[in-house]
PDB file of C-alpha atoms in Angstrom:
ATOM      1  CA  MET A   1      40.683 -27.998 -69.355  1.00 57.00           C
ATOM      2  CA  ARG A   2      43.121 -30.547 -70.689  1.00 72.00           C
ATOM      3  CA  HIS A   3      45.877 -28.016 -71.365  1.00 88.00           C
ATOM      4  CA  PRO A   4      44.899 -24.718 -69.667  1.00 97.00           C
ATOM      5  CA  ARG A   5      46.352 -21.605 -71.257  1.00 98.00           C
ATOM      6  CA  VAL A   6      47.610 -18.872 -68.925  1.00 98.00           C
ATOM      7  CA  GLY A   7      47.053 -15.142 -69.271  1.00 98.00           C
ATOM      8  CA  VAL A   8      48.777 -12.719 -66.899  1.00 98.00           C
ATOM      9  CA  ALA A   9      47.257  -9.464 -65.606  1.00 98.00           C
ATOM     10  CA  ILE A  10      49.426  -6.852 -63.862  1.00 98.00           C
ATOM     11  CA  LEU A  11      48.336  -3.428 -62.593  1.00 98.00           C
ATOM     12  CA  THR A  12      50.781  -0.579 -62.131  1.00 98.00           C
ATOM     13  CA  MET A  13      50.668   3.060 -61.121  1.00 96.00           C
ATOM     14  CA  GLY A  14      53.934   3.712 -62.936  1.00 93.00           C
ATOM     15  CA  THR A  15      55.869   4.150 -59.674  1.00 94.00           C
ATOM     16  CA  ARG A  16      57.761   0.829 -59.704  1.00 95.00           C
ATOM     17  CA  PRO A  17      59.358   0.484 -63.151  1.00 97.00           C
ATOM     18  CA  ALA A  18      62.352  -1.508 -61.886  1.00 97.00           C
ATOM     19  CA  GLU A  19      60.200  -3.941 -59.907  1.00 98.00           C
ATOM     20  CA  LEU A  20      57.807  -4.304 -62.840  1.00 98.00           C
ATOM     21  CA  ALA A  21      60.699  -5.117 -65.173  1.00 98.00           C
ATOM     22  CA  ASP A  22      61.945  -7.787 -62.751  1.00 98.00           C
ATOM     23  CA  LEU A  23      58.450  -9.264 -62.456  1.00 98.00           C
ATOM     24  CA  LEU A  24      58.055  -9.449 -66.230  1.00 98.00           C
ATOM     25  CA  GLU A  25      61.434 -11.149 -66.502  1.00 98.00           C
ATOM     26  CA  SER A  26      60.264 -13.769 -63.984  1.00 98.00           C
ATOM     27  CA  VAL A  27      57.052 -14.243 -66.000  1.00 98.00           C
ATOM     28  CA  ALA A  28      59.088 -14.728 -69.182  1.00 98.00           C
ATOM     29  CA  GLY A  29      61.234 -17.322 -67.406  1.00 98.00           C
ATOM     30  CA  GLN A  30      58.356 -19.671 -66.586  1.00 98.00           C
ATOM     31  CA  ASP A  31      58.639 -23.257 -67.865  1.00 98.00           C
ATOM     32  CA  THR A  32      55.039 -23.041 -69.068  1.00 98.00           C
ATOM     33  CA  PRO A  33      54.860 -19.782 -71.014  1.00 98.00           C
ATOM     34  CA  ALA A  34      51.942 -17.397 -70.694  1.00 98.00           C
ATOM     35  CA  THR A  35      49.785 -17.082 -73.795  1.00 98.00           C
ATOM     36  CA  ARG A  36      49.097 -13.410 -73.074  1.00 98.00           C
ATOM     37  CA  VAL A  37      50.532 -10.822 -70.698  1.00 98.00           C
ATOM     38  CA  VAL A  38      48.658  -7.569 -70.076  1.00 98.00           C
ATOM     39  CA  VAL A  39      50.011  -4.637 -68.045  1.00 98.00           C
ATOM     40  CA  VAL A  40      47.478  -1.952 -67.148  1.00 98.00           C
ATOM     41  CA  GLY A  41      48.593   1.583 -66.343  1.00 98.00           C
ATOM     42  CA  ASN A  42      45.914   2.502 -63.802  1.00 98.00           C
ATOM     43  CA  GLY A  43      45.524   6.194 -64.494  1.00 97.00           C
ATOM     44  CA  SER A  44      49.211   6.570 -65.312  1.00 96.00           C
ATOM     45  CA  PRO A  45      51.455   6.207 -68.374  1.00 97.00           C
ATOM     46  CA  LEU A  46      53.264   2.918 -68.763  1.00 97.00           C
ATOM     47  CA  PRO A  47      57.035   2.567 -68.748  1.00 96.00           C
ATOM     48  CA  PRO A  48      58.661   0.918 -71.788  1.00 96.00           C
ATOM     49  CA  LEU A  49      57.479  -2.702 -72.002  1.00 98.00           C
ATOM     50  CA  PRO A  50      58.814  -5.760 -73.843  1.00 97.00           C
ATOM     51  CA  LYS A  51      57.231  -6.369 -77.246  1.00 97.00           C
ATOM     52  CA  TRP A  52      55.479  -9.500 -75.994  1.00 97.00           C
ATOM     53  CA  VAL A  53      53.557  -7.506 -73.376  1.00 98.00           C
ATOM     54  CA  ASP A  54      50.222  -5.864 -74.191  1.00 98.00           C
ATOM     55  CA  GLY A  55      49.998  -2.440 -72.511  1.00 98.00           C
ATOM     56  CA  VAL A  56      46.741  -0.720 -71.593  1.00 98.00           C
ATOM     57  CA  GLU A  57      46.756   2.862 -70.308  1.00 98.00           C
ATOM     58  CA  LEU A  58      43.609   3.934 -68.469  1.00 98.00           C
ATOM     59  CA  PRO A  59      42.830   7.676 -68.418  1.00 97.00           C
ATOM     60  CA  GLU A  60      41.967   7.526 -64.708  1.00 97.00           C
ATOM     61  CA  ASN A  61      42.684   5.320 -61.721  1.00 97.00           C
ATOM     62  CA  LEU A  62      39.837   2.794 -61.549  1.00 97.00           C
ATOM     63  CA  GLY A  63      41.172   1.135 -58.425  1.00 96.00           C
ATOM     64  CA  VAL A  64      42.249  -2.462 -58.069  1.00 97.00           C
ATOM     65  CA  ALA A  65      38.886  -3.884 -59.092  1.00 98.00           C
ATOM     66  CA  GLY A  66      38.375  -1.606 -62.092  1.00 98.00           C
ATOM     67  CA  GLY A  67      41.950  -1.996 -63.291  1.00 98.00           C
ATOM     68  CA  ARG A  68      41.769  -5.784 -63.101  1.00 98.00           C
ATOM     69  CA  ASN A  69      38.506  -5.759 -65.021  1.00 98.00           C
ATOM     70  CA  ALA A  70      40.234  -3.748 -67.758  1.00 98.00           C
ATOM     71  CA  ALA A  71      42.970  -6.396 -67.909  1.00 98.00           C
ATOM     72  CA  LEU A  72      40.346  -9.143 -68.009  1.00 98.00           C
ATOM     73  CA  ALA A  73      38.568  -7.452 -70.888  1.00 98.00           C
ATOM     74  CA  ARG A  74      41.777  -7.319 -72.914  1.00 98.00           C
ATOM     75  CA  LEU A  75      42.592 -10.958 -72.150  1.00 98.00           C
ATOM     76  CA  ARG A  76      39.051 -12.003 -73.034  1.00 97.00           C
ATOM     77  CA  GLU A  77      39.364 -10.372 -76.452  1.00 95.00           C
ATOM     78  CA  SER A  78      42.110 -12.811 -77.420  1.00 90.00           C
ATOM     79  CA  GLY A  79      39.942 -15.863 -76.778  1.00 94.00           C
ATOM     80  CA  ASP A  80      42.965 -18.003 -75.915  1.00 95.00           C
ATOM     81  CA  VAL A  81      43.162 -17.723 -72.105  1.00 98.00           C
ATOM     82  CA  ASP A  82      41.738 -20.315 -69.703  1.00 98.00           C
ATOM     83  CA  VAL A  83      43.378 -19.185 -66.441  1.00 98.00           C
ATOM     84  CA  VAL A  84      44.051 -15.567 -65.497  1.00 98.00           C
ATOM     85  CA  VAL A  85      47.004 -14.946 -63.173  1.00 98.00           C
ATOM     86  CA  ASP A  86      46.905 -11.662 -61.217  1.00 98.00           C
ATOM     87  CA  LEU A  87      50.266 -10.421 -59.961  1.00 98.00           C
ATOM     88  CA  ASP A  88      51.240  -7.322 -57.957  1.00 97.00           C
ATOM     89  CA  ASP A  89      53.705  -5.147 -59.866  1.00 97.00           C
ATOM     90  CA  ASP A  90      56.221  -5.273 -56.990  1.00 96.00           C
ATOM     91  CA  GLY A  91      56.027  -9.067 -56.738  1.00 98.00           C
ATOM     92  CA  LEU A  92      58.392 -11.675 -58.174  1.00 98.00           C
ATOM     93  CA  LEU A  93      57.981 -15.292 -59.243  1.00 98.00           C
ATOM     94  CA  ILE A  94      61.029 -16.913 -57.662  1.00 97.00           C
ATOM     95  CA  SER A  95      60.343 -20.371 -59.106  1.00 98.00           C
ATOM     96  CA  THR A  96      60.134 -21.187 -62.813  1.00 98.00           C
ATOM     97  CA  ASP A  97      57.445 -23.844 -62.389  1.00 98.00           C
ATOM     98  CA  VAL A  98      54.621 -21.694 -60.957  1.00 98.00           C
ATOM     99  CA  PHE A  99      52.540 -21.716 -64.142  1.00 98.00           C
ATOM    100  CA  THR A 100      53.236 -25.417 -64.705  1.00 98.00           C
ATOM    101  CA  ARG A 101      51.975 -26.326 -61.233  1.00 98.00           C
ATOM    102  CA  LEU A 102      49.019 -23.984 -61.612  1.00 98.00           C
ATOM    103  CA  THR A 103      47.877 -25.456 -64.932  1.00 98.00           C
ATOM    104  CA  GLU A 104      48.211 -28.973 -63.501  1.00 98.00           C
ATOM    105  CA  LEU A 105      45.847 -28.013 -60.692  1.00 98.00           C
ATOM    106  CA  TYR A 106      43.259 -26.640 -63.106  1.00 98.00           C
ATOM    107  CA  ALA A 107      43.615 -29.584 -65.496  1.00 97.00           C
ATOM    108  CA  SER A 108      42.892 -32.006 -62.653  1.00 97.00           C
ATOM    109  CA  ASP A 109      39.733 -30.306 -61.329  1.00 97.00           C
ATOM    110  CA  GLN A 110      37.037 -28.852 -63.574  1.00 96.00           C
ATOM    111  CA  ARG A 111      35.377 -26.997 -60.671  1.00 98.00           C
ATOM    112  CA  LEU A 112      38.523 -25.286 -59.422  1.00 98.00           C
ATOM    113  CA  GLY A 113      37.744 -21.592 -59.624  1.00 98.00           C
ATOM    114  CA  VAL A 114      40.427 -19.736 -57.645  1.00 98.00           C
ATOM    115  CA  VAL A 115      43.968 -20.629 -56.596  1.00 98.00           C
ATOM    116  CA  SER A 116      45.568 -18.345 -54.014  1.00 98.00           C
ATOM    117  CA  PHE A 117      49.362 -18.120 -54.020  1.00 98.00           C
ATOM    118  CA  ARG A 118      51.452 -17.752 -50.864  1.00 98.00           C
ATOM    119  CA  ILE A 119      52.898 -14.277 -50.403  1.00 97.00           C
ATOM    120  CA  ALA A 120      56.392 -14.331 -48.861  1.00 97.00           C
ATOM    121  CA  ASP A 121      59.086 -11.699 -48.453  1.00 95.00           C
ATOM    122  CA  GLU A 122      62.717 -12.087 -49.523  1.00 94.00           C
ATOM    123  CA  HIS A 123      63.417 -14.007 -46.278  1.00 94.00           C
ATOM    124  CA  GLY A 124      60.579 -16.470 -46.873  1.00 95.00           C
ATOM    125  CA  ARG A 125      58.340 -14.941 -44.195  1.00 95.00           C
ATOM    126  CA  THR A 126      54.576 -14.811 -44.716  1.00 96.00           C
ATOM    127  CA  GLN A 127      52.485 -12.289 -42.797  1.00 93.00           C
ATOM    128  CA  ARG A 128      49.442 -13.652 -40.958  1.00 92.00           C
ATOM    129  CA  ARG A 129      47.172 -11.347 -42.946  1.00 90.00           C
ATOM    130  CA  HIS A 130      48.434 -13.028 -46.117  1.00 92.00           C
ATOM    131  CA  VAL A 131      47.158 -16.454 -45.062  1.00 95.00           C
ATOM    132  CA  PRO A 132      43.565 -16.618 -46.364  1.00 95.00           C
ATOM    133  CA  ARG A 133      42.021 -18.547 -43.464  1.00 90.00           C
ATOM    134  CA  LEU A 134      41.670 -18.555 -39.714  1.00 89.00           C
ATOM    135  CA  ARG A 135      44.344 -20.322 -37.642  1.00 85.00           C
ATOM    136  CA  ALA A 136      47.000 -18.662 -39.780  1.00 86.00           C
ATOM    137  CA  ALA A 137      50.065 -19.526 -37.709  1.00 89.00           C
ATOM    138  CA  ASP A 138      51.244 -22.089 -40.260  1.00 94.00           C
ATOM    139  CA  PRO A 139      51.332 -20.485 -43.741  1.00 96.00           C
ATOM    140  CA  MET A 140      52.417 -23.800 -45.290  1.00 96.00           C
ATOM    141  CA  ARG A 141      49.081 -25.500 -44.565  1.00 96.00           C
ATOM    142  CA  GLY A 142      47.119 -25.303 -47.785  1.00 97.00           C
ATOM    143  CA  GLY A 143      43.690 -26.526 -48.794  1.00 97.00           C
ATOM    144  CA  PRO A 144      40.179 -25.217 -49.518  1.00 98.00           C
ATOM    145  CA  VAL A 145      39.488 -21.680 -48.237  1.00 98.00           C
ATOM    146  CA  THR A 146      36.779 -19.038 -48.491  1.00 98.00           C
ATOM    147  CA  THR A 147      38.800 -16.064 -49.747  1.00 97.00           C
ATOM    148  CA  PHE A 148      42.118 -15.445 -51.494  1.00 98.00           C
ATOM    149  CA  LEU A 149      45.000 -13.023 -51.967  1.00 95.00           C
ATOM    150  CA  GLY A 150      44.725 -10.419 -54.702  1.00 95.00           C
ATOM    151  CA  GLY A 151      48.501 -10.000 -55.052  1.00 95.00           C
ATOM    152  CA  GLY A 152      49.043 -13.470 -56.509  1.00 98.00           C
ATOM    153  CA  ASN A 153      46.306 -15.788 -57.711  1.00 98.00           C
ATOM    154  CA  GLY A 154      44.863 -17.793 -60.552  1.00 98.00           C
ATOM    155  CA  LEU A 155      41.254 -17.425 -61.738  1.00 98.00           C
ATOM    156  CA  SER A 156      39.333 -19.741 -64.040  1.00 98.00           C
ATOM    157  CA  MET A 157      38.054 -17.822 -67.038  1.00 98.00           C
ATOM    158  CA  ARG A 158      35.024 -20.149 -67.186  1.00 98.00           C
ATOM    159  CA  MET A 159      34.251 -19.218 -63.596  1.00 98.00           C
ATOM    160  CA  LEU A 160      34.536 -15.506 -64.363  1.00 98.00           C
ATOM    161  CA  GLU A 161      32.205 -15.881 -67.337  1.00 98.00           C
ATOM    162  CA  GLU A 162      29.630 -17.401 -64.990  1.00 98.00           C
ATOM    163  CA  ILE A 163      29.897 -15.197 -61.888  1.00 98.00           C
ATOM    164  CA  GLY A 164      31.221 -11.931 -63.353  1.00 98.00           C
ATOM    165  CA  GLY A 165      34.415 -10.006 -62.704  1.00 98.00           C
ATOM    166  CA  TRP A 166      35.721  -7.789 -59.937  1.00 98.00           C
ATOM    167  CA  PRO A 167      33.276  -5.481 -58.058  1.00 98.00           C
ATOM    168  CA  GLU A 168      34.335  -2.110 -59.489  1.00 97.00           C
ATOM    169  CA  PRO A 169      32.536   0.103 -56.915  1.00 97.00           C
ATOM    170  CA  PHE A 170      34.796  -1.364 -54.206  1.00 97.00           C
ATOM    171  CA  PHE A 171      37.845   0.319 -55.791  1.00 96.00           C
ATOM    172  CA  TYR A 172      40.172  -1.223 -53.186  1.00 93.00           C
ATOM    173  CA  ALA A 173      39.676  -3.630 -50.235  1.00 95.00           C
ATOM    174  CA  HIS A 174      37.588  -6.807 -49.916  1.00 97.00           C
ATOM    175  CA  GLU A 175      37.165  -7.163 -53.683  1.00 98.00           C
ATOM    176  CA  GLU A 176      38.721 -10.648 -53.428  1.00 98.00           C
ATOM    177  CA  THR A 177      36.207 -11.754 -50.784  1.00 98.00           C
ATOM    178  CA  ASP A 178      33.254 -10.541 -52.840  1.00 98.00           C
ATOM    179  CA  LEU A 179      34.506 -12.551 -55.818  1.00 98.00           C
ATOM    180  CA  ALA A 180      35.300 -15.619 -53.689  1.00 98.00           C
ATOM    181  CA  TRP A 181      31.864 -15.665 -52.063  1.00 98.00           C
ATOM    182  CA  ARG A 182      30.208 -15.480 -55.492  1.00 98.00           C
ATOM    183  CA  ALA A 183      32.421 -18.337 -56.680  1.00 98.00           C
ATOM    184  CA  LEU A 184      31.578 -20.529 -53.688  1.00 98.00           C
ATOM    185  CA  ASP A 185      27.875 -19.797 -54.057  1.00 98.00           C
ATOM    186  CA  ALA A 186      28.051 -20.933 -57.692  1.00 98.00           C
ATOM    187  CA  GLY A 187      29.698 -24.213 -56.698  1.00 98.00           C
ATOM    188  CA  TRP A 188      33.324 -23.382 -57.550  1.00 98.00           C
ATOM    189  CA  LYS A 189      36.288 -24.220 -55.314  1.00 98.00           C
ATOM    190  CA  VAL A 190      38.780 -21.768 -53.800  1.00 98.00           C
ATOM    191  CA  LEU A 191      42.182 -23.274 -53.002  1.00 98.00           C
ATOM    192  CA  TYR A 192      45.158 -21.927 -51.054  1.00 98.00           C
ATOM    193  CA  GLU A 193      48.322 -23.498 -52.473  1.00 98.00           C
ATOM    194  CA  PRO A 194      51.377 -22.418 -50.434  1.00 98.00           C
ATOM    195  CA  GLU A 195      53.814 -24.083 -52.850  1.00 98.00           C
ATOM    196  CA  LEU A 196      52.969 -21.387 -55.400  1.00 98.00           C
ATOM    197  CA  VAL A 197      54.929 -18.393 -54.141  1.00 98.00           C
ATOM    198  CA  LEU A 198      54.922 -14.732 -55.070  1.00 98.00           C
ATOM    199  CA  GLN A 199      57.829 -12.943 -53.403  1.00 98.00           C
ATOM    200  CA  HIS A 200      56.634  -9.564 -52.163  1.00 96.00           C
ATOM    201  CA  PRO A 201      58.118  -6.936 -49.821  1.00 93.00           C
ATOM    202  CA  TRP A 202      56.967  -6.991 -46.190  1.00 88.00           C
ATOM    203  CA  THR A 203      54.344  -4.246 -45.992  1.00 79.00           C
ATOM    204  CA  SER A 204      51.585  -2.837 -43.823  1.00 72.00           C
ATOM    205  CA  PRO A 205      48.105  -2.288 -45.290  1.00 69.00           C
ATOM    206  CA  THR A 206      47.890   1.046 -43.479  1.00 58.00           C
ATOM    207  CA  ARG A 207      50.525   2.431 -45.862  1.00 51.00           C
ATOM    208  CA  HIS A 208      47.546   3.357 -48.059  1.00 51.00           C
ATOM    209  CA  ALA A 209      45.992   6.653 -46.942  1.00 55.00           C
ATOM    210  CA  VAL A 210      42.440   5.448 -47.597  1.00 84.00           C
ATOM    211  CA  PHE A 211      42.897   2.063 -45.920  1.00 90.00           C
ATOM    212  CA  TYR A 212      40.611   2.491 -42.897  1.00 94.00           C
ATOM    213  CA  ARG A 213      37.739   4.150 -44.764  1.00 95.00           C
ATOM    214  CA  MET A 214      37.769   1.719 -47.702  1.00 96.00           C
ATOM    215  CA  VAL A 215      38.047  -1.367 -45.498  1.00 96.00           C
ATOM    216  CA  ALA A 216      35.066  -0.314 -43.381  1.00 97.00           C
ATOM    217  CA  ARG A 217      32.857   0.906 -46.244  1.00 98.00           C
ATOM    218  CA  ASN A 218      33.513  -2.151 -48.377  1.00 98.00           C
ATOM    219  CA  ARG A 219      32.938  -4.570 -45.508  1.00 98.00           C
ATOM    220  CA  VAL A 220      29.458  -3.109 -45.068  1.00 98.00           C
ATOM    221  CA  TRP A 221      28.861  -3.297 -48.821  1.00 98.00           C
ATOM    222  CA  LEU A 222      30.080  -6.888 -48.868  1.00 98.00           C
ATOM    223  CA  ALA A 223      27.597  -7.858 -46.162  1.00 98.00           C
ATOM    224  CA  LYS A 224      24.727  -5.995 -47.811  1.00 98.00           C
ATOM    225  CA  ARG A 225      25.460  -7.554 -51.206  1.00 98.00           C
ATOM    226  CA  ARG A 226      26.248 -11.164 -50.305  1.00 98.00           C
ATOM    227  CA  LEU A 227      24.953 -12.246 -46.872  1.00 98.00           C
ATOM    228  CA  PRO A 228      21.492 -13.495 -45.919  1.00 98.00           C
ATOM    229  CA  ALA A 229      19.653 -10.780 -43.996  1.00 97.00           C
ATOM    230  CA  LEU A 230      19.935 -12.624 -40.673  1.00 98.00           C
ATOM    231  CA  LEU A 231      23.732 -12.679 -40.885  1.00 98.00           C
ATOM    232  CA  VAL A 232      24.330  -9.040 -41.857  1.00 98.00           C
ATOM    233  CA  PRO A 233      24.123  -7.532 -38.333  1.00 97.00           C
ATOM    234  CA  ALA A 234      26.110 -10.420 -36.822  1.00 97.00           C
ATOM    235  CA  TYR A 235      28.898 -10.042 -39.366  1.00 98.00           C
ATOM    236  CA  LEU A 236      29.119  -6.269 -38.937  1.00 98.00           C
ATOM    237  CA  CYS A 237      28.993  -6.440 -35.132  1.00 97.00           C
ATOM    238  CA  VAL A 238      31.803  -9.005 -34.988  1.00 97.00           C
ATOM    239  CA  TRP A 239      34.034  -6.937 -37.246  1.00 96.00           C
ATOM    240  CA  THR A 240      33.279  -3.715 -35.356  1.00 97.00           C
ATOM    241  CA  VAL A 241      34.352  -5.310 -32.074  1.00 97.00           C
ATOM    242  CA  MET A 242      37.485  -6.789 -33.673  1.00 95.00           C
ATOM    243  CA  THR A 243      38.448  -3.478 -35.269  1.00 95.00           C
ATOM    244  CA  VAL A 244      38.062  -1.514 -32.029  1.00 95.00           C
ATOM    245  CA  ALA A 245      40.146  -4.121 -30.196  1.00 95.00           C
ATOM    246  CA  ARG A 246      42.911  -4.209 -32.802  1.00 92.00           C
ATOM    247  CA  THR A 247      43.256  -0.586 -33.900  1.00 91.00           C
ATOM    248  CA  ARG A 248      45.710   1.549 -31.935  1.00 89.00           C
ATOM    249  CA  SER A 249      45.253   4.732 -33.963  1.00 89.00           C
ATOM    250  CA  ALA A 250      42.524   7.183 -32.941  1.00 91.00           C
ATOM    251  CA  ALA A 251      42.650   8.788 -36.388  1.00 91.00           C
ATOM    252  CA  GLY A 252      42.388   5.330 -37.935  1.00 91.00           C
ATOM    253  CA  LEU A 253      39.296   4.512 -35.867  1.00 94.00           C
ATOM    254  CA  ARG A 254      37.648   7.800 -36.847  1.00 94.00           C
ATOM    255  CA  ALA A 255      38.282   7.044 -40.507  1.00 94.00           C
ATOM    256  CA  TRP A 256      37.018   3.482 -40.042  1.00 95.00           C
ATOM    257  CA  PHE A 257      33.747   4.569 -38.456  1.00 96.00           C
ATOM    258  CA  GLY A 258      33.344   7.211 -41.156  1.00 96.00           C
ATOM    259  CA  GLY A 259      33.701   4.518 -43.797  1.00 96.00           C
ATOM    260  CA  PHE A 260      31.326   2.244 -41.877  1.00 97.00           C
ATOM    261  CA  ALA A 261      28.669   4.982 -41.862  1.00 97.00           C
ATOM    262  CA  GLU A 262      29.257   5.608 -45.565  1.00 97.00           C
ATOM    263  CA  GLY A 263      28.681   1.927 -46.266  1.00 98.00           C
ATOM    264  CA  LEU A 264      25.421   1.929 -44.315  1.00 98.00           C
ATOM    265  CA  ARG A 265      23.957   4.950 -46.056  1.00 97.00           C
ATOM    266  CA  THR A 266      25.068   4.242 -49.618  1.00 97.00           C
ATOM    267  CA  PRO A 267      23.893   1.371 -51.828  1.00 94.00           C
ATOM    268  CA  CYS A 268      26.197  -0.992 -53.663  1.00 94.00           C
ATOM    269  CA  PRO A 269      23.969  -3.178 -55.806  1.00 93.00           C
ATOM    270  CA  PRO A 270      23.272  -5.848 -56.761  1.00 95.00           C
ATOM    271  CA  ARG A 271      22.070  -7.596 -53.626  1.00 97.00           C
ATOM    272  CA  ARG A 272      22.375 -11.305 -54.311  1.00 97.00           C
ATOM    273  CA  PRO A 273      22.684 -13.053 -50.944  1.00 98.00           C
ATOM    274  CA  MET A 274      24.379 -16.434 -50.858  1.00 98.00           C
ATOM    275  CA  ARG A 275      22.362 -19.558 -50.251  1.00 98.00           C
ATOM    276  CA  TRP A 276      22.218 -21.068 -46.778  1.00 98.00           C
ATOM    277  CA  SER A 277      23.892 -24.159 -48.216  1.00 98.00           C
ATOM    278  CA  THR A 278      26.873 -21.922 -49.053  1.00 98.00           C
ATOM    279  CA  VAL A 279      26.886 -20.570 -45.508  1.00 98.00           C
ATOM    280  CA  TRP A 280      27.078 -24.154 -44.266  1.00 98.00           C
ATOM    281  CA  ARG A 281      29.798 -25.015 -46.786  1.00 98.00           C
ATOM    282  CA  MET A 282      31.894 -22.059 -45.589  1.00 98.00           C
ATOM    283  CA  THR A 283      31.311 -23.074 -41.974  1.00 97.00           C
ATOM    284  CA  ARG A 284      32.593 -26.586 -42.733  1.00 97.00           C
ATOM    285  CA  LEU A 285      35.636 -25.031 -44.380  1.00 96.00           C
ATOM    286  CA  GLY A 286      36.403 -23.339 -41.068  1.00 93.00           C
ATOM    287  CA  ARG A 287      35.222 -19.805 -41.736  1.00 95.00           C
ATOM    288  CA  PRO A 288      31.509 -19.114 -41.324  1.00 96.00           C
ATOM    289  CA  PRO A 289      30.573 -15.800 -42.967  1.00 96.00           C
ATOM    290  CA  VAL A 290      30.243 -13.897 -39.717  1.00 94.00           C
ATOM    291  CA  ILE A 291      34.003 -13.422 -39.236  1.00 87.00           C
TER     292      ILE A 291
END
């Protein structure tokens, strides 16, 4: 990719029209302009959009994964996008050189698949859960990682053509990890670049009513789909212990175990476990796929 072309994908539920307008203004203000910008109304009508934005209204909410796949399909139709940038509709690009820096990264490395932005609030603070690696105390330490942040990222279109898009059955939660593990297994790189910032309000994941159930169900699905058989019970046991230790809500734990049971009893094909060489690669990157 000598001169990568950027396409932007934004999902909205129609509840943040002011924030969406601000985000689009920050996209328009980038030094390197986006070739295409797609806003998907995920089961909701879209607010008025600028003429340079392509709007897609879905008749039902397909979740994060399904909505992003709809945006990808529209971007793919144009045939002039090399890097897809996913942005949360309540985010903001506070620097005008984000796309310039991003395209430079992709132009310099043909096997770069995913670039994860740093998520920071209006005070510059980054939550630990928004640092896509272990030892997350320093959010400014970038480098190769094994997962990424869905709220702000770049994805190689060539990579997506090879490994496929977002896992639609997941709806919400762990869809980024499923995609990242497929990318790593196919030999692509996943990079956390803290200099690329998406400003985003300080939030808690538990603000979503289905958080505990989806997180548990999808973690089981992720293990069943992507891990070698020997690692599946280890991965699930580790995360069960961690969840019990961390969760202070009895109702949350009940929902989590309900989702865990749902994941065990329901299939989520295809099962394509990663190679052991990928397990070793992830271990060398500091995050073996058991945690």
